[in-house]
Coordinates of C-alpha atoms and ligand atoms in Angstrom, one line a residue:
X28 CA -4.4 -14.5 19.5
X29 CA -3.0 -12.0 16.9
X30 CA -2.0 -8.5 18.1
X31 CA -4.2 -5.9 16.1
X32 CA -2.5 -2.5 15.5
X33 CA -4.3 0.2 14.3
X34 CA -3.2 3.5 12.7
X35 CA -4.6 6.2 11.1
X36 CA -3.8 9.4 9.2
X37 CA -5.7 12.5 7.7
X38 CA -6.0 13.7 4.5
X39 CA -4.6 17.2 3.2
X40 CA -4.8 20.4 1.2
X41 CA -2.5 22.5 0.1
X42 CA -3.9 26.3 1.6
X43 CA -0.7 27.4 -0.7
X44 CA 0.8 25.7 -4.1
X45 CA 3.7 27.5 -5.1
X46 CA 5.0 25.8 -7.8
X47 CA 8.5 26.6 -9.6
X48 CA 10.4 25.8 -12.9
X49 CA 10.9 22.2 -13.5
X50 CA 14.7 21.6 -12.0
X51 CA 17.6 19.1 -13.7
X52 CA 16.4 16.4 -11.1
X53 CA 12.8 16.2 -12.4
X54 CA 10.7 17.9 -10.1
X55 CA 9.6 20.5 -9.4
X56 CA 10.7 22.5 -6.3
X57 CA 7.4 23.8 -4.3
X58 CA 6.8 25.9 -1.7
X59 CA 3.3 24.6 0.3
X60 CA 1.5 25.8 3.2
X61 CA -0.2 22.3 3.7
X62 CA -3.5 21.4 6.5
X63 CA -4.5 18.8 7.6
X64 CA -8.2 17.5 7.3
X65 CA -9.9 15.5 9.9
X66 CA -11.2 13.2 7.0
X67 CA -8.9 10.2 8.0
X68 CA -7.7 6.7 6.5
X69 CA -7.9 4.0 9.2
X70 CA -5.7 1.1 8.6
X71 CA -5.6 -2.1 10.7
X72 CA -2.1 -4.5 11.2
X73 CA -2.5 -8.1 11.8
X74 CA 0.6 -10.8 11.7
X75 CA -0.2 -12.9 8.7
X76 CA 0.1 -16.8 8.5
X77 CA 4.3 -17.8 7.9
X78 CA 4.8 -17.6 4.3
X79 CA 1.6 -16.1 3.3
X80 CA 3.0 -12.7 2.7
X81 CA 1.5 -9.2 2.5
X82 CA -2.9 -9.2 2.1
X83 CA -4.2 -6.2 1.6
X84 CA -7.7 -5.6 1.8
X85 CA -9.4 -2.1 0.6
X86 CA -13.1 -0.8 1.5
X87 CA -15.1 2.1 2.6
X88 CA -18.3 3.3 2.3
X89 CA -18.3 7.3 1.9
X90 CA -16.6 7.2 -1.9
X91 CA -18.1 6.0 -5.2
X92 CA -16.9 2.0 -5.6
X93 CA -14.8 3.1 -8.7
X94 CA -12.6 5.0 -6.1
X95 CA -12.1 1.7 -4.2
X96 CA -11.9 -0.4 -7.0
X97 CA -9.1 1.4 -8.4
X98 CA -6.7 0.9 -5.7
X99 CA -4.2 -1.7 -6.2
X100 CA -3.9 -4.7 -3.5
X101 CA -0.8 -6.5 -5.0
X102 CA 2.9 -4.5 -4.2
X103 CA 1.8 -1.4 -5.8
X104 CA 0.1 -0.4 -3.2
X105 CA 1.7 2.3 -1.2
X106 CA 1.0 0.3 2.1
X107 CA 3.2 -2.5 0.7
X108 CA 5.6 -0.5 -0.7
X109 CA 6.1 0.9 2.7
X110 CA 6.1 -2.4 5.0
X111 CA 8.8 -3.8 2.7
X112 CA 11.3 -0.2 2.9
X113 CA 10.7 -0.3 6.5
X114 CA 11.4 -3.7 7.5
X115 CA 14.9 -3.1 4.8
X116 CA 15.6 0.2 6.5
X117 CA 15.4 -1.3 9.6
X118 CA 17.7 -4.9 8.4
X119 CA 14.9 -7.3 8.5
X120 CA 13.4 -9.5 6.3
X121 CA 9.5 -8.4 5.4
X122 CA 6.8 -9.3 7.8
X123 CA 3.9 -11.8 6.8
X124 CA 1.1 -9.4 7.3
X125 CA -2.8 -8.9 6.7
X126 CA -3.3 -5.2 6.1
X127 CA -7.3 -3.5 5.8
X128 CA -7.3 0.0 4.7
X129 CA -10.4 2.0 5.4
X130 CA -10.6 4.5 2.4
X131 CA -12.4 7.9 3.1
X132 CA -9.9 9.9 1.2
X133 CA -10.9 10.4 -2.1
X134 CA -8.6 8.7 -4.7
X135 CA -6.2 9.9 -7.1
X136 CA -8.0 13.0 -6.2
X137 CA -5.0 15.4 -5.1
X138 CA -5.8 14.8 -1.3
X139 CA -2.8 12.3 -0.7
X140 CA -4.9 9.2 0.1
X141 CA -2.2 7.4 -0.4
X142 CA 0.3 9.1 1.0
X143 CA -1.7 9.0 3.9
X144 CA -2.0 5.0 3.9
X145 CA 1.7 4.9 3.5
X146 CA 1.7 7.7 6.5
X147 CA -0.5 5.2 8.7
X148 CA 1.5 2.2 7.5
X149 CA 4.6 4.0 8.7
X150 CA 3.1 4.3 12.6
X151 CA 1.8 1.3 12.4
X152 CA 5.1 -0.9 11.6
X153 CA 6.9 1.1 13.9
X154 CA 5.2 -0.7 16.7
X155 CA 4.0 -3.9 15.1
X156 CA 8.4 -4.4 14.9
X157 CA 8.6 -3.4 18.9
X158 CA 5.9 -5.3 19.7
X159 CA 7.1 -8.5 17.5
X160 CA 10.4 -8.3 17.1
X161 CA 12.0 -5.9 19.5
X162 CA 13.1 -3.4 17.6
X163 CA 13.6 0.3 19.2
X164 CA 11.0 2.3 18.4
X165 CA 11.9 5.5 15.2
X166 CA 11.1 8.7 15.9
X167 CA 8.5 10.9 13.6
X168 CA 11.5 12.6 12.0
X169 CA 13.4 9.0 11.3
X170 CA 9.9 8.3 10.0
X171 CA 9.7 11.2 7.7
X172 CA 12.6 10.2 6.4
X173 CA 11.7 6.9 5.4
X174 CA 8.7 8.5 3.8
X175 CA 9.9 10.6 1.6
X176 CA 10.8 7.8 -0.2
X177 CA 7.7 6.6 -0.8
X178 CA 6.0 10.0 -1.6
X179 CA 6.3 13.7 -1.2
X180 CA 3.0 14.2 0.5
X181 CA 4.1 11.4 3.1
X182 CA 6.4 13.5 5.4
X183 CA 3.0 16.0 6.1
X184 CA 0.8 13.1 6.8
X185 CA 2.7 12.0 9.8
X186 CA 3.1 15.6 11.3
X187 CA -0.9 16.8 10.1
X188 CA -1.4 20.0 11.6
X189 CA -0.5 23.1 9.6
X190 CA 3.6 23.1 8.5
X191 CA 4.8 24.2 5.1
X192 CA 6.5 21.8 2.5
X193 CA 9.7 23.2 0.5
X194 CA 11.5 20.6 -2.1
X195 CA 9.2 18.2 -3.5
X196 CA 7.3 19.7 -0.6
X197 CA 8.8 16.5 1.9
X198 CA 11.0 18.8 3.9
X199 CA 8.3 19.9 6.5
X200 CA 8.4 22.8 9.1
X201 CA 6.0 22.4 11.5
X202 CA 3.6 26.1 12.0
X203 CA 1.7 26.5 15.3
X204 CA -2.0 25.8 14.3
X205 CA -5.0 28.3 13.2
X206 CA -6.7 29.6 16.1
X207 CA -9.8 29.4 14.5
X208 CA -12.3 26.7 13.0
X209 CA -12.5 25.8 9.3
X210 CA -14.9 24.2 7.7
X211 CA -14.4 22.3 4.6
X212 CA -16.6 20.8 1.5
X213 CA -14.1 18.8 -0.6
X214 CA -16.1 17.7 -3.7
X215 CA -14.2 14.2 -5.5
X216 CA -14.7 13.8 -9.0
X217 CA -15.6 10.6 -10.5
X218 CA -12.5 10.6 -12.7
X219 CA -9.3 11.0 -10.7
X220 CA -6.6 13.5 -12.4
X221 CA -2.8 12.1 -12.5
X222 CA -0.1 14.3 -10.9
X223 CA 2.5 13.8 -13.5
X224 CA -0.5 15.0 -16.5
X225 CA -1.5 18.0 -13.9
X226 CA 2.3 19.4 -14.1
X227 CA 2.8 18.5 -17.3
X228 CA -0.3 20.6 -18.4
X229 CA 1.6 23.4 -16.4
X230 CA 5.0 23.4 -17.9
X231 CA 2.9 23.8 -21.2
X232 CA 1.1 27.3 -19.4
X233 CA 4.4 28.0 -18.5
X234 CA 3.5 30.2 -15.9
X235 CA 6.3 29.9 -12.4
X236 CA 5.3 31.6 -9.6
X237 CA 8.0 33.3 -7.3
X238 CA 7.8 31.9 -3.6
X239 CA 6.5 33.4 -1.1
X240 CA 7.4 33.9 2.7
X241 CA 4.8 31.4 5.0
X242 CA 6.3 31.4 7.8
X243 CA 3.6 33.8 9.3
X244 CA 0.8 31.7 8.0
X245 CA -0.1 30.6 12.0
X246 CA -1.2 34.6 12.7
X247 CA -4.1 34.6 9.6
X248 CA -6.9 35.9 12.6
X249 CA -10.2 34.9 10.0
X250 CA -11.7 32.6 7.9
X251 CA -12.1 35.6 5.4
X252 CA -8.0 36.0 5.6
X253 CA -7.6 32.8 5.1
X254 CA -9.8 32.5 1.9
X255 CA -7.8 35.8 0.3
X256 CA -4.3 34.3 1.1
X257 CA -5.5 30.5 -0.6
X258 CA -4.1 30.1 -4.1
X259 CA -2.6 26.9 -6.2
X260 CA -0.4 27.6 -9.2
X261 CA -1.6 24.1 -10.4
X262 CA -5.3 25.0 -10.6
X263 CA -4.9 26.5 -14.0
X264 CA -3.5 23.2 -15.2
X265 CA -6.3 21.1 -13.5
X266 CA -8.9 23.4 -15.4
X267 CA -7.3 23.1 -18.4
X268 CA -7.4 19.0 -18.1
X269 CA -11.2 19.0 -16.6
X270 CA -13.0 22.6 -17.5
X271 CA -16.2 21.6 -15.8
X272 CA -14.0 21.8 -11.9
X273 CA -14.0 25.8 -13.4
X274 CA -17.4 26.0 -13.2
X275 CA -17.7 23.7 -10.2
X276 CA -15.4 26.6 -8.2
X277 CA -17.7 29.2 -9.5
X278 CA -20.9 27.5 -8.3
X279 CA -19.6 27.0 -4.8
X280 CA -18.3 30.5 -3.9
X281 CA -22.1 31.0 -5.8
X282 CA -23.4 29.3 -3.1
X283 CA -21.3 30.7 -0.1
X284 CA -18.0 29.7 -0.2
X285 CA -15.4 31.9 1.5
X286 CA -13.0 30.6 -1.1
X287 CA -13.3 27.4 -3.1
X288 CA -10.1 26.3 -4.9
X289 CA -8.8 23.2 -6.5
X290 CA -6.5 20.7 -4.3
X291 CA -3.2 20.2 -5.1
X292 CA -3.1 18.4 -8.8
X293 CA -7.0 17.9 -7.8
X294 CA -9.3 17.2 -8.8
X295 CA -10.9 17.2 -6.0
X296 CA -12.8 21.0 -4.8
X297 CA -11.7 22.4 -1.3
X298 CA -14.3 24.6 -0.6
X299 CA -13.8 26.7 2.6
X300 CA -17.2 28.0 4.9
X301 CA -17.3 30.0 7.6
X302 CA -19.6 27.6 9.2
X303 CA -20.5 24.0 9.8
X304 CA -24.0 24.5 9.5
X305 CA -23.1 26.1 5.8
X306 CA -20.8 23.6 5.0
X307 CA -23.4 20.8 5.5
X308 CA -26.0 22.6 3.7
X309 CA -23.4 23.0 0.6
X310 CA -22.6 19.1 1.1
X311 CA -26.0 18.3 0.8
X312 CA -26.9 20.6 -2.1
X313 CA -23.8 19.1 -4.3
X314 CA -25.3 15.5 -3.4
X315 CA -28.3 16.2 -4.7
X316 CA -27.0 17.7 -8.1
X317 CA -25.1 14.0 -8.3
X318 CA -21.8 14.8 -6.8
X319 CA -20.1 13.2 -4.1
X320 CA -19.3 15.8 -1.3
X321 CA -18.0 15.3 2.1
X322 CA -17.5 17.6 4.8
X323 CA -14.5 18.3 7.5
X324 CA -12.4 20.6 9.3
X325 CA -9.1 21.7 9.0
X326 CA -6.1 20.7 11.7
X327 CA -6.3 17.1 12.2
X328 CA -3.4 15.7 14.4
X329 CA -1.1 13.4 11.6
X330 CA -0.6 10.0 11.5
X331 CA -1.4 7.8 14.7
X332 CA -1.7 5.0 16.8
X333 CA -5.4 4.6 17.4
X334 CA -6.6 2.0 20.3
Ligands
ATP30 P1 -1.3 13.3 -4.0 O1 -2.3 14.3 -3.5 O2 -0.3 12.8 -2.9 O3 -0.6 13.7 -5.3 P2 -3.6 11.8 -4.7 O4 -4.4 11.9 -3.5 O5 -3.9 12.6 -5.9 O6 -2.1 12.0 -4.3 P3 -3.7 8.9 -4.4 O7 -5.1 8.8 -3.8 O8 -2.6 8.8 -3.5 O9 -3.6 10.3 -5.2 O10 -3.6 7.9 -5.6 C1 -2.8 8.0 -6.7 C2 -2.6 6.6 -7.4 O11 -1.8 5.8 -6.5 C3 -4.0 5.9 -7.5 O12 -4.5 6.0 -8.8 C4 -3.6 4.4 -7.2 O13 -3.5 3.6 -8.4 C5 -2.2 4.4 -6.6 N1 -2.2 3.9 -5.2 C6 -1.2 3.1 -4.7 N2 -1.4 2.8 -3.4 C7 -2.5 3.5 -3.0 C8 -3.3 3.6 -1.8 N3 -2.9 3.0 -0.7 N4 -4.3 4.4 -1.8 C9 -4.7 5.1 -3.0 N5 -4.1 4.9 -4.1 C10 -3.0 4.2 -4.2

């Protein structure tokens, strides 16, 4: 019988989104204070047939179908993408291989669902080549490596916890964890917001933050510090694309929010409570009103093998 491997990796927010003048190469240099949330992708590794190639297979039942139905299955998927650099990287031709992805991560949604896949798909090839083929086994930081190629948000996935992102937000420095819980509401929109409209939107605002030092981010003591040291350079943009997420942060902090903020490009809400009880009863009041609102906490270990 077939080996099954199975992976999996969390989603993120960005606590921090400094964002700084578009540079000569492109991009935009950031400086992030990213988290991990314990709202995870679950992806499952089978060897295919000989000569049937790469099958990719997308589901889940916690996001609207449009959010699954708009996930590619053919070599645009990030999943692909990243079984066919690996096996390269590693001087091999690509694997026949049956690939499911359980989505929970909202797409296109400024979370790094797919970075996340690709973060899962990373782990997961790592051993599916031991185990088949004999290779010796990379380490996370010959991993990151590999994965910044595939996306900026993919080094984080793979470490999770708290770490800050500098460059295109791929060079990664580990931070001790919070010491305390956090409690998220992350509200997905039904229409996703692309990354490259988001910062274009904010080269038109024009408005460049200077960076600030992070390094201490591991000693916030409270939830309540935490909320007053939150901020996104890109949230102005994302309101500017989708005014209704403006209104959607107002009604959350309206209805307890520490500090409710827009992820990354978003649009996607991160709403942070100062308890689970709260959170849930938030979750539930959005769901009600029509949106679709999950619930998780902040911390979640990065990308792994799962038995
Ligand atoms: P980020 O926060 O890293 O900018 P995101 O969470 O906003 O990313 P994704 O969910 O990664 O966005 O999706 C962006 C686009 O990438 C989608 O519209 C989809 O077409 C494409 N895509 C390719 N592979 C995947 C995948 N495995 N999961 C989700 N989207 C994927």
């Amino acid at each position: 019988m077939n080996r099954i491997i199975r992976a999996s990796a969390p989603a993120k927010v960005n606590l921090v989104f400094e964002v700084g003048q578009l540079a000569n190469d492109g991009y935009h240099p950031v400086n992030s204070l990213y988290f991990a949330l314990d709202l995870r992708e679950d992806l499952t590794l089978v060897r295919g047939e000989a000569g049937t190639g790469i099958s990719i297979y997308v589901h889940g039942d916690s996001l609207p179908e449009a959010h699954i139905n708009s996930v590619p299955t053919d070599q645009s998927n990030l999943v692909h993408k990243t079984a066919v650099l690996f096996a390269e990287k590693l001087g091999m031709p690509t694997p026949d291989l049956m690939i499911d992805i359980h989505k929970r991560i909202p797409v296109a949604g400024g979370m790094a669902g797919g970075s996340a896949d690709a973060a899962a798909m990373l782990v997961a090839m790592n051993e599916f080549m031991h185990q088949e083929l004999g290779t010796a086994r990379l380490s996370i930081e010959q991993l990151a490596v590999i994965g910044a190629e595939l996306g900026s948000d993919v080094p984080f996935c793979l470490y999770g916890g708290m770490a800050i992102g500098t460059g295109h937000g791929d060079e990664i420095t580990p931070l001790a964890n919070l010491e305390f819980e956090t409690n998220w509401v992350l509200c997905a929109s039904s229409k996703g917001l692309s990354t490259p409209t988001v910062y274009a939107a904010f080269d038109e605002i024009g408005q460049h933050s200077a960076f600030t030092d992070l390094s201490d981010s591991s000693k916030l003591s409270s939830v309540a510090e935490l909320g007053s040291r939150m901020s996104n350079d890109l949230e102005p943009a994302a309101f500017s694309l989708m005014p209704a997420l403006s209104e959607l942060v107002s009604q959350l902090q309206e209805l307890g929010a520490t500090r409710a903020m827009v992820s990354g490009s978003g649009p996607t809400i991160a709403a942070l409570f100062d308890s689970e009880a709260k959170a849930i009863e938030v979750s539930k009041v959005l769901v009600d009103q029509g949106f679709v609102a999950l619930t998780a906490k902040g911390g979640a270990q990065g990308s792994r093998l799962d038995s």
